[in-house]
Short mmCIF file of C-alpha atoms in Angstrom, two decimals:
data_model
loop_
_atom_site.label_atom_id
_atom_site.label_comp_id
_atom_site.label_asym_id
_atom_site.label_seq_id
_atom_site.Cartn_x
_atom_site.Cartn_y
_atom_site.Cartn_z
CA UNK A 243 -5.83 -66.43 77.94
CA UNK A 244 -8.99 -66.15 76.45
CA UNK A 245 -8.73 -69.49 75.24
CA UNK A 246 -7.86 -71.33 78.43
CA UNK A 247 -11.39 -69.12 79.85
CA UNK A 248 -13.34 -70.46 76.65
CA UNK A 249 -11.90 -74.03 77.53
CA UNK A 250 -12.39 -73.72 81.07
CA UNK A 251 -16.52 -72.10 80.71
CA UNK A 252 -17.11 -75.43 78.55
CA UNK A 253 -15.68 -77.86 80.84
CA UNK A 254 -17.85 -76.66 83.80
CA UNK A 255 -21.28 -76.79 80.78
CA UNK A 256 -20.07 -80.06 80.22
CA UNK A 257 -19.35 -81.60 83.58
CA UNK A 258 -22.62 -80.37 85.18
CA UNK A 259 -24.89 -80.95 81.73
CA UNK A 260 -27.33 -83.89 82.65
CA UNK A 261 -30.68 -84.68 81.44
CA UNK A 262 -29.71 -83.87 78.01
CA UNK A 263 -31.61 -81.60 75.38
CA UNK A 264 -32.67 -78.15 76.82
CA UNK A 265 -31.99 -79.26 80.46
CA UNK A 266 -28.42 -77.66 79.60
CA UNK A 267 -30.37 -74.49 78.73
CA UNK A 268 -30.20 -72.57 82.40
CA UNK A 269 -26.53 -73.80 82.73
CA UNK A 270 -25.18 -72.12 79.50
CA UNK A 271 -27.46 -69.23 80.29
CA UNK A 272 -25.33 -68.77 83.81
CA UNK A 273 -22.31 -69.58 82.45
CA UNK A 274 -21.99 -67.86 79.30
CA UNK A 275 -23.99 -65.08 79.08
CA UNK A 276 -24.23 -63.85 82.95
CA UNK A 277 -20.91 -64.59 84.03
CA UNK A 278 -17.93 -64.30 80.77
CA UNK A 279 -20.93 -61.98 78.85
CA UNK A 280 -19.76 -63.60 75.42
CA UNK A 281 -23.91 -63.61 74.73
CA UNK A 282 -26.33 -61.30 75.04
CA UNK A 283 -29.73 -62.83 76.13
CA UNK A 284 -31.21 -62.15 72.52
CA UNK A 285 -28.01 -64.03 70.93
CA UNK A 286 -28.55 -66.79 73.35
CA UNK A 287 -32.30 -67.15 71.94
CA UNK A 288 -30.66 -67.37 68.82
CA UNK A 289 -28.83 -70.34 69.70
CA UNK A 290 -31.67 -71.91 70.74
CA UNK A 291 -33.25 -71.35 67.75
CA UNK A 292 -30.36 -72.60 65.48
CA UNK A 293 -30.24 -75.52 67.32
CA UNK A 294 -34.08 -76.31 66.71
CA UNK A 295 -33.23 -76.42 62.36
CA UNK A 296 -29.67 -77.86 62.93
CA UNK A 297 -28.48 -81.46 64.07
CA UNK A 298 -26.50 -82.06 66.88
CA UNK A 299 -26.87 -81.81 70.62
CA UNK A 300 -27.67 -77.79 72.45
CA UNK A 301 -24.86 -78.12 74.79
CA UNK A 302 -22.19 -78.43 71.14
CA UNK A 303 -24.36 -76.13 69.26
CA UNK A 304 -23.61 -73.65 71.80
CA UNK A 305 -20.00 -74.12 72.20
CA UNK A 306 -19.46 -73.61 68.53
CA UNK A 307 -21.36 -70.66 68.81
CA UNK A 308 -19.83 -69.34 71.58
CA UNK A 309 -16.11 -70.27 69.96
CA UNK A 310 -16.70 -68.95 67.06
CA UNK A 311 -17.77 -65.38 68.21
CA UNK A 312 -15.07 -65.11 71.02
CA UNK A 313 -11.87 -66.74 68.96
CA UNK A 314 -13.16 -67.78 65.34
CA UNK A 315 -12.67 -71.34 64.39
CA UNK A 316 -10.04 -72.51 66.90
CA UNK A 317 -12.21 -71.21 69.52
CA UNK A 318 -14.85 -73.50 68.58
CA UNK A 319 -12.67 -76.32 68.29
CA UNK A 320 -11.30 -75.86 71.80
CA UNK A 321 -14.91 -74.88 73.63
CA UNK A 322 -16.28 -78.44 71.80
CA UNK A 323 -13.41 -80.77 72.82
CA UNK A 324 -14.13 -79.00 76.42
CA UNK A 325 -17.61 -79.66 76.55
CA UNK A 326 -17.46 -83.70 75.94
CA UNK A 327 -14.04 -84.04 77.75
CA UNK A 328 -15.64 -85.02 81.32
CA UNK A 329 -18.19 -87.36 79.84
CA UNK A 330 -15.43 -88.70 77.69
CA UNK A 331 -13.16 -89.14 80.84
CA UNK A 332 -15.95 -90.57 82.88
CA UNK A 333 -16.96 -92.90 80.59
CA UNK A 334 -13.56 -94.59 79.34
CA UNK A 335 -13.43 -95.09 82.61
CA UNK A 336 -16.43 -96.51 83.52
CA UNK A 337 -15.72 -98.57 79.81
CA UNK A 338 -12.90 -100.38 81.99
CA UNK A 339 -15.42 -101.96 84.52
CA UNK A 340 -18.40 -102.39 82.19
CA UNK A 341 -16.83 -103.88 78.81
CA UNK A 342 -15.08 -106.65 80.66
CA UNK A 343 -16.17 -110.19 79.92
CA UNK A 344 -17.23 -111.28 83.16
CA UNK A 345 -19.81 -109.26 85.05
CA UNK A 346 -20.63 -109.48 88.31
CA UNK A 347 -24.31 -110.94 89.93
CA UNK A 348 -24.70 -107.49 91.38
CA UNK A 349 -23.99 -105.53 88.15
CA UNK A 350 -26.35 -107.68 86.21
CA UNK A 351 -29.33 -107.49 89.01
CA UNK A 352 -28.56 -103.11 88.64
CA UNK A 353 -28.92 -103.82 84.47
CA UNK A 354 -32.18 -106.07 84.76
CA UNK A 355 -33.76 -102.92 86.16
CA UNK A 356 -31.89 -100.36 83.92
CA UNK A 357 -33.05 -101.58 81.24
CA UNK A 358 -36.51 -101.27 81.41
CA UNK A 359 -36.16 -98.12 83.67
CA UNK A 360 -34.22 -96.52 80.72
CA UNK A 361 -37.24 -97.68 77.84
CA UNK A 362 -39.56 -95.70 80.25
CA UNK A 363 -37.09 -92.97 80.37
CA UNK A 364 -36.64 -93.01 76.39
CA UNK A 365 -40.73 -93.57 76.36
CA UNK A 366 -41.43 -89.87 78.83
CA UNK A 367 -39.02 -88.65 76.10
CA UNK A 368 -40.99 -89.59 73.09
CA UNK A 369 -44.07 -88.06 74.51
CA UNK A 370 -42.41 -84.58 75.76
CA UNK A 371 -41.56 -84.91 71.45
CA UNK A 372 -44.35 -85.61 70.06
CA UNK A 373 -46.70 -83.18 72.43
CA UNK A 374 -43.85 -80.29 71.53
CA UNK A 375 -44.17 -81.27 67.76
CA UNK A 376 -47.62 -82.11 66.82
CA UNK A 377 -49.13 -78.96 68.59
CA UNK A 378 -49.17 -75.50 66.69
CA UNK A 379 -45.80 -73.07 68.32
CA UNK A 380 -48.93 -70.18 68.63
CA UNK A 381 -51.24 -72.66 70.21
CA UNK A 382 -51.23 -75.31 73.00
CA UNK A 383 -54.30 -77.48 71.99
CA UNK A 384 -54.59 -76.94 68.04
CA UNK A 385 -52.95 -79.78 65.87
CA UNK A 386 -50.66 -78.89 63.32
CA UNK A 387 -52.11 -80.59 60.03
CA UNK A 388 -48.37 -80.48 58.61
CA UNK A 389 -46.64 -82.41 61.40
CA UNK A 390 -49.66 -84.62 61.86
CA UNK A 391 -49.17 -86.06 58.04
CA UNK A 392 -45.83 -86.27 58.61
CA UNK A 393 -45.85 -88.20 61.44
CA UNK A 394 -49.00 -90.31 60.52
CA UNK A 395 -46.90 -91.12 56.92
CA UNK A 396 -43.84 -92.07 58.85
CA UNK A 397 -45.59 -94.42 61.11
CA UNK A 398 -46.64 -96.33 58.85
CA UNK A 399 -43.81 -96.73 57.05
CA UNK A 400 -41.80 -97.01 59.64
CA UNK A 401 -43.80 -100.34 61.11
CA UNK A 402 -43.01 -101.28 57.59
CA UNK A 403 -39.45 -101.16 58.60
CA UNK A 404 -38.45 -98.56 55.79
CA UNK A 405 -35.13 -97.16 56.65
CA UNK A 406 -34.60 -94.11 59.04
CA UNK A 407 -32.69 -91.81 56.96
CA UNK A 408 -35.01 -91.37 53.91
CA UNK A 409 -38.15 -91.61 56.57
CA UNK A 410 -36.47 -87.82 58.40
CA UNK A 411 -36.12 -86.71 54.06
CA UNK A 412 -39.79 -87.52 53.83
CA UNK A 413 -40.89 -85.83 56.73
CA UNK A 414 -38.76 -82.21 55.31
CA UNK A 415 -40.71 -83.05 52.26
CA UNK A 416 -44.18 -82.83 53.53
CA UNK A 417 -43.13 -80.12 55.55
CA UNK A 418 -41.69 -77.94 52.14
CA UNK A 419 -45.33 -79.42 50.80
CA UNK A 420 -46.85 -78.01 53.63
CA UNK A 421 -45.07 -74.23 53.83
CA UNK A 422 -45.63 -74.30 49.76
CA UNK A 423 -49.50 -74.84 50.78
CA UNK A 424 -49.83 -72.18 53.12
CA UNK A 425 -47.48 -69.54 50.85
CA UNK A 426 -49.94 -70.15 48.05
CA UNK A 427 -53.07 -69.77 50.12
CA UNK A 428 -51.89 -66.95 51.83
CA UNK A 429 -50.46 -64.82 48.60
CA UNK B 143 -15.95 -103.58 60.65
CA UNK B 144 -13.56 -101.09 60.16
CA UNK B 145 -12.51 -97.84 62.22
CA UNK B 146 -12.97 -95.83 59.12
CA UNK B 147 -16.52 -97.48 58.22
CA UNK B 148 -17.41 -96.70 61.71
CA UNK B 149 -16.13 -93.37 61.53
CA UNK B 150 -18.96 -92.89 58.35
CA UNK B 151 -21.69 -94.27 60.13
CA UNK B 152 -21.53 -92.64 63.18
CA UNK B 153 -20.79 -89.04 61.05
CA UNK B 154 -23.94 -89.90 58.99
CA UNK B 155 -25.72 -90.69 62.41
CA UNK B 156 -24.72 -87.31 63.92
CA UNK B 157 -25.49 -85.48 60.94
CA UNK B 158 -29.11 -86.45 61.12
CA UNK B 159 -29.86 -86.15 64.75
CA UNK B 160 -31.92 -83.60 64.85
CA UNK B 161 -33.98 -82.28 68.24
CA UNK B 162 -31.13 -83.64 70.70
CA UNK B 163 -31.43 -86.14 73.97
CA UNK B 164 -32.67 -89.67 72.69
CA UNK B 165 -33.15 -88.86 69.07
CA UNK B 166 -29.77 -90.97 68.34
CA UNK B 167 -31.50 -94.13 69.59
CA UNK B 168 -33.33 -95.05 66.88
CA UNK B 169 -29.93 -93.99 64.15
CA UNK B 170 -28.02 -96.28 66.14
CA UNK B 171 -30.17 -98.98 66.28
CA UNK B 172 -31.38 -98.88 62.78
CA UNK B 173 -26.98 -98.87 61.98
CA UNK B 174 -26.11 -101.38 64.72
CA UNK B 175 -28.64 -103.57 65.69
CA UNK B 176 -30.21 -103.84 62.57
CA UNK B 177 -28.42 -103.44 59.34
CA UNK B 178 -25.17 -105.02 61.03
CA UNK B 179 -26.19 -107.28 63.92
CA UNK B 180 -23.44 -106.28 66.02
CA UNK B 181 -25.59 -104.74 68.89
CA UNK B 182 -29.12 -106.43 70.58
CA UNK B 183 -31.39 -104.35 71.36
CA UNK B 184 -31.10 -105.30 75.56
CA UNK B 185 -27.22 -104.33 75.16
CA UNK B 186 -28.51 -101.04 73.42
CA UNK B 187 -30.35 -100.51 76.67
CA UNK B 188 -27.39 -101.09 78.56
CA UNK B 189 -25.09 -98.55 77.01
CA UNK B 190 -27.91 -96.18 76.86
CA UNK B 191 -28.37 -96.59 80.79
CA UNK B 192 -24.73 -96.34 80.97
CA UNK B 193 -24.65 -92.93 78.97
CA UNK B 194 -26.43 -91.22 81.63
CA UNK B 195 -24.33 -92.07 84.62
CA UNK B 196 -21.79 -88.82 82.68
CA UNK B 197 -22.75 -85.46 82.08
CA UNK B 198 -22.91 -84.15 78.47
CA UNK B 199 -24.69 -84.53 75.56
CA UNK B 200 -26.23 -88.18 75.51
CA UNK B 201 -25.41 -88.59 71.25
CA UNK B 202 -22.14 -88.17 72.59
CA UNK B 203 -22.01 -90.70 75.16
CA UNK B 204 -23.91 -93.08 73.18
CA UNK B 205 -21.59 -92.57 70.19
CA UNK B 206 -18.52 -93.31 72.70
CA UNK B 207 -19.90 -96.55 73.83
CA UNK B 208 -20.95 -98.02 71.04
CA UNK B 209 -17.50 -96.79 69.96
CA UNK B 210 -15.99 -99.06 73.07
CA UNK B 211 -18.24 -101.96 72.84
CA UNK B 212 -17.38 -102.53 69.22
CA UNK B 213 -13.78 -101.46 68.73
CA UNK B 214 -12.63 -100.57 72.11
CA UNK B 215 -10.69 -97.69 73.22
CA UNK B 216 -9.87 -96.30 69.29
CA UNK B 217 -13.51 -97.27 68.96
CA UNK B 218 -14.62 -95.00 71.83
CA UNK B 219 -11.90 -92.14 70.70
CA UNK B 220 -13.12 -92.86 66.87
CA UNK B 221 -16.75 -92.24 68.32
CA UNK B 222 -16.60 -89.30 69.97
CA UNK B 223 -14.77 -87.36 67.06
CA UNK B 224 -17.39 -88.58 64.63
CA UNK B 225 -20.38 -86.98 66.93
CA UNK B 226 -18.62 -83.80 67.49
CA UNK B 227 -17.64 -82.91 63.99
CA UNK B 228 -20.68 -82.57 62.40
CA UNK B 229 -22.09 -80.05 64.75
CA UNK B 230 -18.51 -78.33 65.03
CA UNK B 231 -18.89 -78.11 60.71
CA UNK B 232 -22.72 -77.11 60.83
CA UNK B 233 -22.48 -74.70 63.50
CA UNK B 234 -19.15 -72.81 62.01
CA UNK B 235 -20.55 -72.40 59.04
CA UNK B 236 -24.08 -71.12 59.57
CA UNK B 237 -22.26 -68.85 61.92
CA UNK B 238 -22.27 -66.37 59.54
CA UNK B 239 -26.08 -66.14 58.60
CA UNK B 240 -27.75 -67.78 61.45
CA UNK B 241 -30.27 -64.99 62.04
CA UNK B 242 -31.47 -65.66 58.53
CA UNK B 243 -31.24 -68.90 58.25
CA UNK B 244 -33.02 -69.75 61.52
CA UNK B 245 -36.10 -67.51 60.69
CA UNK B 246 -36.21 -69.02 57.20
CA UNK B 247 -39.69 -69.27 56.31
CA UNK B 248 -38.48 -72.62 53.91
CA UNK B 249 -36.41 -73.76 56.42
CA UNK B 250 -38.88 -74.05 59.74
CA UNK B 251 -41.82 -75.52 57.23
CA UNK B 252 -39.08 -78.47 56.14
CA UNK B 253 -38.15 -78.83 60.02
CA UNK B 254 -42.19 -79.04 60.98
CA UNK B 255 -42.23 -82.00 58.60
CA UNK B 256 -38.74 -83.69 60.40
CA UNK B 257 -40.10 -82.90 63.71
CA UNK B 258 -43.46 -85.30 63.03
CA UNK B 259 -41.22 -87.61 61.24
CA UNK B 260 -38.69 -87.68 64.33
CA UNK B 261 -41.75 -88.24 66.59
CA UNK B 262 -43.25 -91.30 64.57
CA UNK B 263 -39.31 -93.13 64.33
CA UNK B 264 -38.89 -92.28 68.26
CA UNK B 265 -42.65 -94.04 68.47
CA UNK B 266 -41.88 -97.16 66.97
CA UNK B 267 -38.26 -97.46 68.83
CA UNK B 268 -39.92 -96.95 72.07
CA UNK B 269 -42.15 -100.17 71.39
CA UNK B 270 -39.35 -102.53 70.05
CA UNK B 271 -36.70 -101.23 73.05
CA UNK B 272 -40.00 -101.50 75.24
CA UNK B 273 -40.27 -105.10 73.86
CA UNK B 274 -37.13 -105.88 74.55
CA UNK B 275 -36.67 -104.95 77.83
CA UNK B 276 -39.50 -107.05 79.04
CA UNK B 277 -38.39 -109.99 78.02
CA UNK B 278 -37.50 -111.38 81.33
CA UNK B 279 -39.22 -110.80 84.42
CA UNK B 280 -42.23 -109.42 82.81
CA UNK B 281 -44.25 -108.13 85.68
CA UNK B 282 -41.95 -106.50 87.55
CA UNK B 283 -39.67 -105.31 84.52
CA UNK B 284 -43.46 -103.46 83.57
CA UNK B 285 -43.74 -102.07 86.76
CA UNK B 286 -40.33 -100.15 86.78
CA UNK B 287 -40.88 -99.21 83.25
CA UNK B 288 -43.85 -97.10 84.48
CA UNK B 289 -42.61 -96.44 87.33
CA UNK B 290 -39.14 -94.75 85.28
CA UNK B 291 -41.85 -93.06 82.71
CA UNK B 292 -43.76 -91.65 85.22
CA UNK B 293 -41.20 -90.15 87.11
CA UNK B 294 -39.24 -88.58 84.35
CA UNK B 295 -42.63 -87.30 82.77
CA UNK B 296 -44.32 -85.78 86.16
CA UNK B 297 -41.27 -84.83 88.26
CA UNK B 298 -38.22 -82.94 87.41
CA UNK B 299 -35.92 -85.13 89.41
CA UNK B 300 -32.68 -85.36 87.81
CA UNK B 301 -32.50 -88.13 85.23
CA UNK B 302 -28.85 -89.24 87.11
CA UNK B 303 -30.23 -89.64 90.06
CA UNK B 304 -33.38 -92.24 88.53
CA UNK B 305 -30.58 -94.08 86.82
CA UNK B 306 -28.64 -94.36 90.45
CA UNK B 307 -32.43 -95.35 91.74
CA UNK B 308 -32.86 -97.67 89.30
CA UNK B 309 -29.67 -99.50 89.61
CA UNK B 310 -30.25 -100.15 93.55
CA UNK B 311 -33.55 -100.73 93.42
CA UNK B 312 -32.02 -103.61 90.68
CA UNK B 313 -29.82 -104.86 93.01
CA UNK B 314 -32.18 -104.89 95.85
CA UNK B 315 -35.03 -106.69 93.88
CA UNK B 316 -33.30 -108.85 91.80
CA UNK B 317 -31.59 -110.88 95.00
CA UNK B 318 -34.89 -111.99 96.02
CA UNK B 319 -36.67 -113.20 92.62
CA UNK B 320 -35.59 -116.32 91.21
CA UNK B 321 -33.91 -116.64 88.12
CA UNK B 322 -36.25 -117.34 85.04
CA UNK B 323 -34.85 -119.40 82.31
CA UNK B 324 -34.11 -117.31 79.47
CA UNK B 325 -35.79 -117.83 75.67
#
């Protein structure tokens, strides 16, 4: 039973999750903490803030979370394959239509607009980012030194075309630089 | 390529895709368009517009498609697993210290480093997808773009229903402005 609930409370966070990243937030809230009561408000901050220092996207972060606490590891199994299984439904479906050889006149007039549409959609992202990163967390308008040499380093490089993967190692490493700086100064 | 080399890359991909919604752009790009030349980047901009027609997490959607495109069905099946695993792993195991790990004072100062890092890699994929996308029809491919930025930035209208705008106002447009003869 409490199984088919977990699975059933993911598939609804998963079939009404759009907008991505902490869009999902108010849903999971509603679901999982004011209606089943498997969080507490305070635990559900937590997730939040587990989610800021670990990959992966909110919505799964949660759902292990969530699975873990109410039915240990199978839970979390069951409440992740739950939250992707309507986008994963959707879009095999939609897979059938779009990965087809031929496309129609119509479908390629929709993707002429897409696909700038989505670059300005990717580009709103990238500043909501940066604004959220470069600023101080105790301060709206003072720049945080750390993130700014980070990010100033990684620019460059990255125009240089080094690869992405050592660029996001870099970036913890200026960061440790950064805390090491501020543990010294402060002791 | 192979399902199992796929499998890697996309586990890698997930693995290091940190701060959510668009952050796997520029790991898939850097895997697909670039190191393999399997992908261009307008076709990335196609399955990322197609990504947000679902609900869900878009790594996952992304990590589907590309899934589809290159391998088909396995592909998409071999996708999805490969993006949910790594948070499934991470997640289960910090389970049991979260509270301390998450307030780690070592911890947030490496993340403040990532997060400028993230922000400088999502920088310089905006301007080559930008690029890209303005390839044809320059003018008014520029004038959606802002149009799609501004909206998303200044307005909290649902980022489904701008790709269901976008698409019509495609369709609508396009009929009317002759073809230009590609590069």
């Amino acid at each position: 039973m409490t199984m088919l609930r977990l699975f059933i409370a993911f598939l609804e966070v998963g079939a009404f999750a759009f907008g991505g990243g902490y869009a999902v937030l108010p849903l999971i809230e509603r679901v999982i903490v004011h209606r089943y009561g498997w969080l507490t408000m305070t635990e559900m901050t937590d997730v939040v803030s587990i989610s800021q220092v670990t990959p992966g996207p909110i919505a799964l972060n949660a759902a292990t979370f969530v699975g873990m606490r109410v039915a240990g590891i199978p839970g979390a199994i069951i409440a992740s394959v739950a939250t992707v299984l309507p986008q994963a439904i959707l879009l095999f479906l939609f897979g059938i239509f779009f990965f087809r050889e031929k496309r129609s006149a119509t479908i390629d007039h929709a993707f002429m607009s897409l696909r700038p549409g989505v670059a300005g959609l990717i580009a709103a992202s990238t500043v909501s980012i940066f604004i959220a990163s470069v600023f101080l967390s105790t301060s709206p308008i003072i720049i945080d030194p750390v993130v700014l040499i980070a990010l100033a380093v990684v620019l460059i490089l990255r125009i240089k075309r080094a690869n992405i993967f050592p660029l996001v190692f870099l970036g913890a490493g200026i960061g440790l630089i950064g805390g090491l700086v501020e543990y010294l100064t402060q002791t | 390529m192979s399902l199992w080399k796929f499998f890697l890359k996309i586990f890698t991909i997930s693995m290091m895709t940190f701060g959510g919604g668009y952050t796997i752009v520029p790991l898939i790009r850097e895997e697909f368009v670039h190191k393999e030349n399997l992908i261009r980047d307008d076709e990335m901009l196609e399955l990322i517009a197609l990504s947000q027609t679902a609900p869900g997490p878009i790594a996952v959607s992304t990590a589907l498609l590309t899934g589809y495109k290159l391998k088909g069905r396995r592909g998409a099946i071999v996708g999805i697993i490969a993006a949910i695993l790594p948070p499934l792993i991470i997640i289960s195991i910090l389970y049991y210290f979260y509270t301390w790990f998450a307030a780690n004072f070592w911890v947030r100062a490496a993340l403040r480093g990532m997060s400028g890092a993230i922000s400088a890699i999502m920088i310089v994929a905006v301007y080559d997808l930008a690029k890209a996308s303005l390839k044809e029809h320059k003018v008014i491919s520029a004038l959606i773009l802002i149009a799609a930025f501004l909206t998303s930035m200044f307005t909290s209208i649902n980022t489904g229903l701008i790709i269901l705008a976008l698409a019509l106002i495609g369709i609508v447009a396009f009929r009317y402005v002759p073809e230009e003869k590609k590069p």
